[in-house]
Amino acid sequence: MSKHSSDDTFRTEQDIHTDFKEKTTYGDYLQLDKLLDSQKRLSGHHDEMLFIIIHQVSELWLKLIIHEIKGVISAIKRSELQASFKMLARVSRTQTQIIQAWDVLSTLTPAEYMEFRSSLGNASGFQSYQYRLVEFVLGYKTPHILKIYEKDPGLHAILKDAYHSPGLYDVSIQALAQAGLAIDEAVVKRDYSETYAPNESVEKAWLKVYQDVDRYWDLYQLGEKLVDIEDWFQQWRFRHMKTVERIIGHKKGTGGSSGVGYLKKVLDHTFFPELWSIRTRL
């Protein structure tokens, strides 16, 4: 399109606002001055910009995931399952975005990364407190993780609270019990600071839901939404592991973890075990 025709199009839009001396602009609302000034390369290497932006964008998506899952937990506690389904669907869509971010990061070659890796010091994605919050709200609790955040008392308090609070699967199991399905009392009143372990009564309850879909339609939908989230989460973990392997091989992570070895181990963890085991029994 020529400049002349573009100007003509603009002039026909008489209601477009152009005077923002005393009004909020797009940039003001999104605080773009702060957001776009947050990419501080430590090495000056061209490709470090990619590395920073990918991780910052992923942290923003993690913030949204945490926000939505907290909303889901509250909705399920209020027995508003239909309201929770919209938020759970949004979480799944958001997960596709952070998975695709690994495809962009994988354009970084090993030689390019080695040019600025030393600038990171001991900083590592392993230390992402939002990632830990996602694990906590999904029910995966590991006590040694909290030590990483003792440097910041405020942040440590937030993580400690989430560590001792019921996760998404806990309130889902409580919903099963409220629907009249037999759940062991020890599971309903369990210590939330411990990582959830499979339970026979929970498996039997989910099995009953899946065998009588019409009667337990809302719980059936809830189960499938949880499976969606775990499925996408495992795909994110896998892409993370393969991207790290592609870029640094089997070197130790900058944060001291075994790198690929550690990422392979967490692939074996299941957040909602009974929702997977019942598929064999159906």
CSV table of C-alpha atoms in Angstrom, one decimal:
chain,number,residue,atom,x,y,z
A,1,MET,CA,0.0,0.0,0.0
A,2,SER,CA,1.4,3.5,-0.9
A,3,LYS,CA,1.9,6.2,1.7
A,4,HIS,CA,-0.8,8.2,0.0
A,5,SER,CA,-3.5,5.5,0.2
A,6,SER,CA,-2.5,4.8,3.8
A,7,ASP,CA,-2.9,8.5,4.8
A,8,ASP,CA,-6.3,8.5,3.1
A,9,THR,CA,-7.4,5.5,5.1
A,10,PHE,CA,-6.3,7.1,8.3
A,11,ARG,CA,-8.2,10.4,7.5
A,12,THR,CA,-11.5,8.5,6.9
A,13,GLU,CA,-11.3,7.2,10.5
A,14,GLN,CA,-12.5,10.5,12.1
A,15,ASP,CA,-13.0,9.0,15.6
A,16,ILE,CA,-9.4,7.8,16.1
A,17,HIS,CA,-7.9,9.5,19.1
A,18,THR,CA,-4.6,11.3,18.5
A,19,ASP,CA,-4.3,13.6,21.5
A,20,PHE,CA,-3.1,11.7,24.5
A,21,LYS,CA,-1.6,14.5,26.6
A,22,GLU,CA,-4.0,13.7,29.5
A,23,LYS,CA,-5.2,10.3,28.5
A,24,THR,CA,-3.9,6.7,29.0
A,25,THR,CA,-2.2,5.3,26.0
A,26,TYR,CA,-1.7,1.6,25.0
A,27,GLY,CA,1.9,1.9,26.2
A,28,ASP,CA,0.9,3.5,29.5
A,29,TYR,CA,-1.7,0.8,30.3
A,30,LEU,CA,0.8,-2.0,29.6
A,31,GLN,CA,3.7,-0.2,31.2
A,32,LEU,CA,5.7,-0.9,28.1
A,33,ASP,CA,8.5,1.4,29.2
A,34,LYS,CA,9.3,-0.9,32.1
A,35,LEU,CA,8.6,-4.1,30.2
A,36,LEU,CA,10.7,-3.3,27.1
A,37,ASP,CA,13.5,-1.9,29.3
A,38,SER,CA,13.9,-5.2,31.2
A,39,GLN,CA,16.1,-7.0,28.6
A,40,LYS,CA,19.6,-6.3,30.1
A,41,ARG,CA,22.2,-8.3,28.2
A,42,LEU,CA,25.2,-9.1,30.5
A,43,SER,CA,27.5,-10.2,27.7
A,44,GLY,CA,26.5,-7.9,24.8
A,45,HIS,CA,26.2,-11.0,22.6
A,46,HIS,CA,23.5,-10.8,20.0
A,47,ASP,CA,21.8,-14.1,20.9
A,48,GLU,CA,21.5,-13.3,24.6
A,49,MET,CA,18.5,-11.1,23.7
A,50,LEU,CA,16.7,-14.2,22.5
A,51,PHE,CA,17.6,-16.1,25.7
A,52,ILE,CA,16.3,-13.3,27.9
A,53,ILE,CA,13.1,-12.7,26.1
A,54,ILE,CA,12.1,-16.4,25.8
A,55,HIS,CA,12.4,-16.8,29.6
A,56,GLN,CA,10.7,-13.5,30.4
A,57,VAL,CA,7.8,-14.4,28.1
A,58,SER,CA,7.5,-17.8,29.7
A,59,GLU,CA,7.4,-16.3,33.1
A,60,LEU,CA,4.5,-14.1,32.0
A,61,TRP,CA,2.6,-17.2,30.8
A,62,LEU,CA,3.4,-18.9,34.1
A,63,LYS,CA,2.0,-16.0,35.9
A,64,LEU,CA,-1.3,-16.4,34.0
A,65,ILE,CA,-1.3,-20.1,34.6
A,66,ILE,CA,-1.0,-19.6,38.4
A,67,HIS,CA,-3.7,-16.9,38.3
A,68,GLU,CA,-6.1,-19.2,36.5
A,69,ILE,CA,-5.4,-22.3,38.6
A,70,LYS,CA,-5.9,-20.3,41.8
A,71,GLY,CA,-9.3,-19.2,40.3
A,72,VAL,CA,-10.1,-22.8,39.5
A,73,ILE,CA,-9.3,-24.0,43.1
A,74,SER,CA,-11.6,-21.3,44.5
A,75,ALA,CA,-14.4,-22.2,42.0
A,76,ILE,CA,-14.2,-25.9,42.8
A,77,LYS,CA,-14.3,-25.1,46.5
A,78,ARG,CA,-17.6,-23.2,45.8
A,79,SER,CA,-18.9,-26.2,43.8
A,80,GLU,CA,-18.9,-24.1,40.7
A,81,LEU,CA,-17.4,-26.7,38.4
A,82,GLN,CA,-18.8,-25.1,35.2
A,83,ALA,CA,-16.9,-21.8,36.0
A,84,SER,CA,-13.7,-23.8,36.6
A,85,PHE,CA,-13.9,-25.4,33.1
A,86,LYS,CA,-13.4,-22.1,31.3
A,87,MET,CA,-10.3,-21.3,33.3
A,88,LEU,CA,-8.9,-24.8,33.0
A,89,ALA,CA,-9.3,-24.6,29.2
A,90,ARG,CA,-7.5,-21.3,29.2
A,91,VAL,CA,-4.6,-22.9,31.2
A,92,SER,CA,-4.3,-25.6,28.5
A,93,ARG,CA,-4.2,-23.0,25.7
A,94,THR,CA,-1.6,-21.1,27.6
A,95,GLN,CA,0.5,-24.2,28.0
A,96,THR,CA,0.7,-24.6,24.2
A,97,GLN,CA,2.4,-21.1,24.1
A,98,ILE,CA,5.1,-22.0,26.6
A,99,ILE,CA,5.7,-25.3,24.8
A,100,GLN,CA,6.2,-23.5,21.5
A,101,ALA,CA,8.7,-21.1,23.1
A,102,TRP,CA,11.1,-24.0,23.2
A,103,ASP,CA,11.0,-24.2,19.4
A,104,VAL,CA,12.1,-20.6,19.2
A,105,LEU,CA,14.9,-21.1,21.8
A,106,SER,CA,16.1,-24.2,19.9
A,107,THR,CA,17.3,-21.8,17.2
A,108,LEU,CA,20.1,-21.0,19.6
A,109,THR,CA,23.1,-23.2,18.7
A,110,PRO,CA,25.6,-24.7,21.3
A,111,ALA,CA,28.4,-22.5,20.0
A,112,GLU,CA,26.2,-19.3,20.3
A,113,TYR,CA,25.1,-20.2,23.9
A,114,MET,CA,28.7,-20.8,25.0
A,115,GLU,CA,29.5,-17.2,24.0
A,116,PHE,CA,27.4,-15.9,26.9
A,117,ARG,CA,26.6,-18.8,29.2
A,118,SER,CA,29.3,-17.8,31.8
A,119,SER,CA,27.5,-14.4,32.2
A,120,LEU,CA,24.6,-16.2,33.8
A,121,GLY,CA,26.7,-17.2,36.9
A,122,ASN,CA,24.5,-19.6,39.0
A,123,ALA,CA,21.2,-18.2,37.6
A,124,SER,CA,19.1,-21.0,36.3
A,125,GLY,CA,15.5,-21.7,35.3
A,126,PHE,CA,15.7,-24.3,38.1
A,127,GLN,CA,15.2,-21.3,40.4
A,128,SER,CA,12.0,-20.0,38.8
A,129,TYR,CA,9.7,-19.5,41.7
A,130,GLN,CA,6.7,-19.3,39.5
A,131,TYR,CA,7.5,-22.7,38.1
A,132,ARG,CA,7.6,-24.0,41.6
A,133,LEU,CA,4.3,-22.3,42.4
A,134,VAL,CA,2.8,-24.2,39.4
A,135,GLU,CA,4.2,-27.4,40.8
A,136,PHE,CA,2.8,-26.6,44.2
A,137,VAL,CA,-0.7,-25.8,43.0
A,138,LEU,CA,-0.7,-29.0,41.0
A,139,GLY,CA,0.3,-31.0,44.1
A,140,TYR,CA,4.0,-31.7,43.6
A,141,LYS,CA,5.7,-30.6,46.9
A,142,THR,CA,9.4,-31.0,47.5
A,143,PRO,CA,10.7,-29.5,50.8
A,144,HIS,CA,14.3,-28.9,49.8
A,145,ILE,CA,13.1,-26.5,47.0
A,146,LEU,CA,12.0,-23.9,49.6
A,147,LYS,CA,15.6,-23.3,50.7
A,148,ILE,CA,16.4,-21.7,47.4
A,149,TYR,CA,14.1,-18.8,48.2
A,150,GLU,CA,15.2,-18.0,51.8
A,151,LYS,CA,17.2,-15.1,50.4
A,152,ASP,CA,13.8,-13.2,49.9
A,153,PRO,CA,11.6,-13.5,53.0
A,154,GLY,CA,8.5,-12.1,51.2
A,155,LEU,CA,8.9,-14.6,48.3
A,156,HIS,CA,9.7,-17.4,50.7
A,157,ALA,CA,6.4,-16.7,52.6
A,158,ILE,CA,4.4,-16.9,49.4
A,159,LEU,CA,5.9,-20.2,48.4
A,160,LYS,CA,5.6,-21.6,51.9
A,161,ASP,CA,1.9,-20.7,52.0
A,162,ALA,CA,1.4,-22.5,48.6
A,163,TYR,CA,3.4,-25.4,49.9
A,164,HIS,CA,1.0,-26.0,52.8
A,165,SER,CA,-2.2,-25.3,50.8
A,166,PRO,CA,-4.4,-27.7,49.0
A,167,GLY,CA,-3.6,-28.1,45.3
A,168,LEU,CA,-5.8,-28.5,42.3
A,169,TYR,CA,-6.1,-32.2,42.6
A,170,ASP,CA,-6.8,-32.0,46.4
A,171,VAL,CA,-9.9,-29.9,45.8
A,172,SER,CA,-10.9,-32.1,42.8
A,173,ILE,CA,-10.8,-35.1,45.1
A,174,GLN,CA,-12.9,-33.2,47.7
A,175,ALA,CA,-15.4,-32.6,44.9
A,176,LEU,CA,-15.6,-36.4,44.4
A,177,ALA,CA,-16.3,-36.8,48.1
A,178,GLN,CA,-19.0,-34.1,48.1
A,179,ALA,CA,-20.7,-35.9,45.2
A,180,GLY,CA,-21.2,-38.9,47.5
A,181,LEU,CA,-18.3,-41.0,46.2
A,182,ALA,CA,-16.4,-42.9,48.8
A,183,ILE,CA,-13.0,-41.4,49.5
A,184,ASP,CA,-10.7,-42.3,52.4
A,185,GLU,CA,-10.9,-39.7,55.1
A,186,ALA,CA,-7.1,-39.7,55.3
A,187,VAL,CA,-6.9,-38.5,51.7
A,188,VAL,CA,-9.5,-35.7,52.2
A,189,LYS,CA,-7.8,-34.5,55.3
A,190,ARG,CA,-4.2,-35.2,54.2
A,191,ASP,CA,-1.1,-33.1,54.9
A,192,TYR,CA,-1.0,-30.9,51.9
A,193,SER,CA,2.7,-30.3,52.3
A,194,GLU,CA,3.4,-33.8,51.1
A,195,THR,CA,3.4,-34.8,47.5
A,196,TYR,CA,0.2,-36.6,46.6
A,197,ALA,CA,0.5,-40.4,46.4
A,198,PRO,CA,-2.0,-42.7,44.5
A,199,ASN,CA,-4.9,-44.0,46.6
A,200,GLU,CA,-7.2,-46.9,45.8
A,201,SER,CA,-10.4,-45.1,47.0
A,202,VAL,CA,-9.6,-42.2,44.7
A,203,GLU,CA,-9.1,-44.5,41.7
A,204,LYS,CA,-12.4,-46.3,42.4
A,205,ALA,CA,-14.2,-43.0,42.6
A,206,TRP,CA,-12.8,-41.8,39.3
A,207,LEU,CA,-13.5,-45.2,37.7
A,208,LYS,CA,-17.2,-44.8,38.8
A,209,VAL,CA,-17.3,-41.4,37.3
A,210,TYR,CA,-16.0,-42.6,33.9
A,211,GLN,CA,-18.3,-45.6,34.0
A,212,ASP,CA,-21.4,-43.5,34.6
A,213,VAL,CA,-20.7,-40.4,32.6
A,214,ASP,CA,-24.3,-39.2,32.4
A,215,ARG,CA,-24.7,-39.2,36.2
A,216,TYR,CA,-21.4,-37.6,36.9
A,217,TRP,CA,-21.1,-35.4,33.8
A,218,ASP,CA,-19.5,-32.4,35.6
A,219,LEU,CA,-16.9,-34.6,37.4
A,220,TYR,CA,-16.2,-36.4,34.1
A,221,GLN,CA,-15.5,-33.0,32.5
A,222,LEU,CA,-13.3,-32.0,35.4
A,223,GLY,CA,-11.3,-35.2,35.1
A,224,GLU,CA,-10.7,-34.7,31.4
A,225,LYS,CA,-9.7,-31.1,31.9
A,226,LEU,CA,-7.1,-32.3,34.5
A,227,VAL,CA,-5.8,-34.8,32.0
A,228,ASP,CA,-5.4,-32.1,29.4
A,229,ILE,CA,-3.3,-30.0,31.8
A,230,GLU,CA,-1.1,-32.9,32.8
A,231,ASP,CA,-0.7,-34.0,29.2
A,232,TRP,CA,0.5,-30.5,28.1
A,233,PHE,CA,2.7,-30.1,31.2
A,234,GLN,CA,4.5,-33.3,30.4
A,235,GLN,CA,4.9,-32.2,26.8
A,236,TRP,CA,6.4,-28.9,28.1
A,237,ARG,CA,8.8,-30.9,30.3
A,238,PHE,CA,9.8,-33.1,27.4
A,239,ARG,CA,10.5,-30.1,25.1
A,240,HIS,CA,12.4,-28.4,27.9
A,241,MET,CA,14.6,-31.5,28.3
A,242,LYS,CA,15.2,-31.9,24.5
A,243,THR,CA,16.0,-28.2,24.1
A,244,VAL,CA,18.6,-28.3,26.9
A,245,GLU,CA,20.1,-31.5,25.5
A,246,ARG,CA,20.3,-29.9,22.1
A,247,ILE,CA,22.0,-26.8,23.3
A,248,ILE,CA,24.3,-28.0,26.2
A,249,GLY,CA,24.2,-31.8,25.9
A,250,HIS,CA,24.7,-33.4,29.3
A,251,LYS,CA,26.6,-30.6,31.0
A,252,LYS,CA,25.6,-29.6,34.5
A,253,GLY,CA,23.0,-26.8,34.7
A,254,THR,CA,24.1,-23.3,35.7
A,255,GLY,CA,22.2,-23.7,38.9
A,256,GLY,CA,24.1,-26.9,39.8
A,257,SER,CA,21.5,-29.5,38.7
A,258,SER,CA,22.4,-32.5,36.6
A,259,GLY,CA,20.7,-30.7,33.7
A,260,VAL,CA,19.3,-33.2,31.2
A,261,GLY,CA,19.5,-36.0,33.8
A,262,TYR,CA,17.3,-34.1,36.3
A,263,LEU,CA,14.8,-33.1,33.5
A,264,LYS,CA,14.5,-36.8,32.5
A,265,LYS,CA,13.7,-37.8,36.1
A,266,VAL,CA,10.8,-35.4,36.5
A,267,LEU,CA,9.3,-36.8,33.3
A,268,ASP,CA,8.3,-39.8,35.4
A,269,HIS,CA,6.2,-37.8,37.9
A,270,THR,CA,2.5,-37.8,37.5
A,271,PHE,CA,0.3,-35.1,39.1
A,272,PHE,CA,-3.1,-36.9,38.8
A,273,PRO,CA,-2.1,-40.6,38.8
A,274,GLU,CA,-5.6,-42.2,39.2
A,275,LEU,CA,-6.9,-40.3,36.1
A,276,TRP,CA,-4.3,-42.2,34.1
A,277,SER,CA,-4.5,-45.6,35.8
A,278,ILE,CA,-8.3,-45.9,35.3
A,279,ARG,CA,-7.8,-45.9,31.6
A,280,THR,CA,-6.4,-49.4,31.9
A,281,ARG,CA,-9.3,-50.5,34.0
A,282,LEU,CA,-12.1,-49.1,31.9
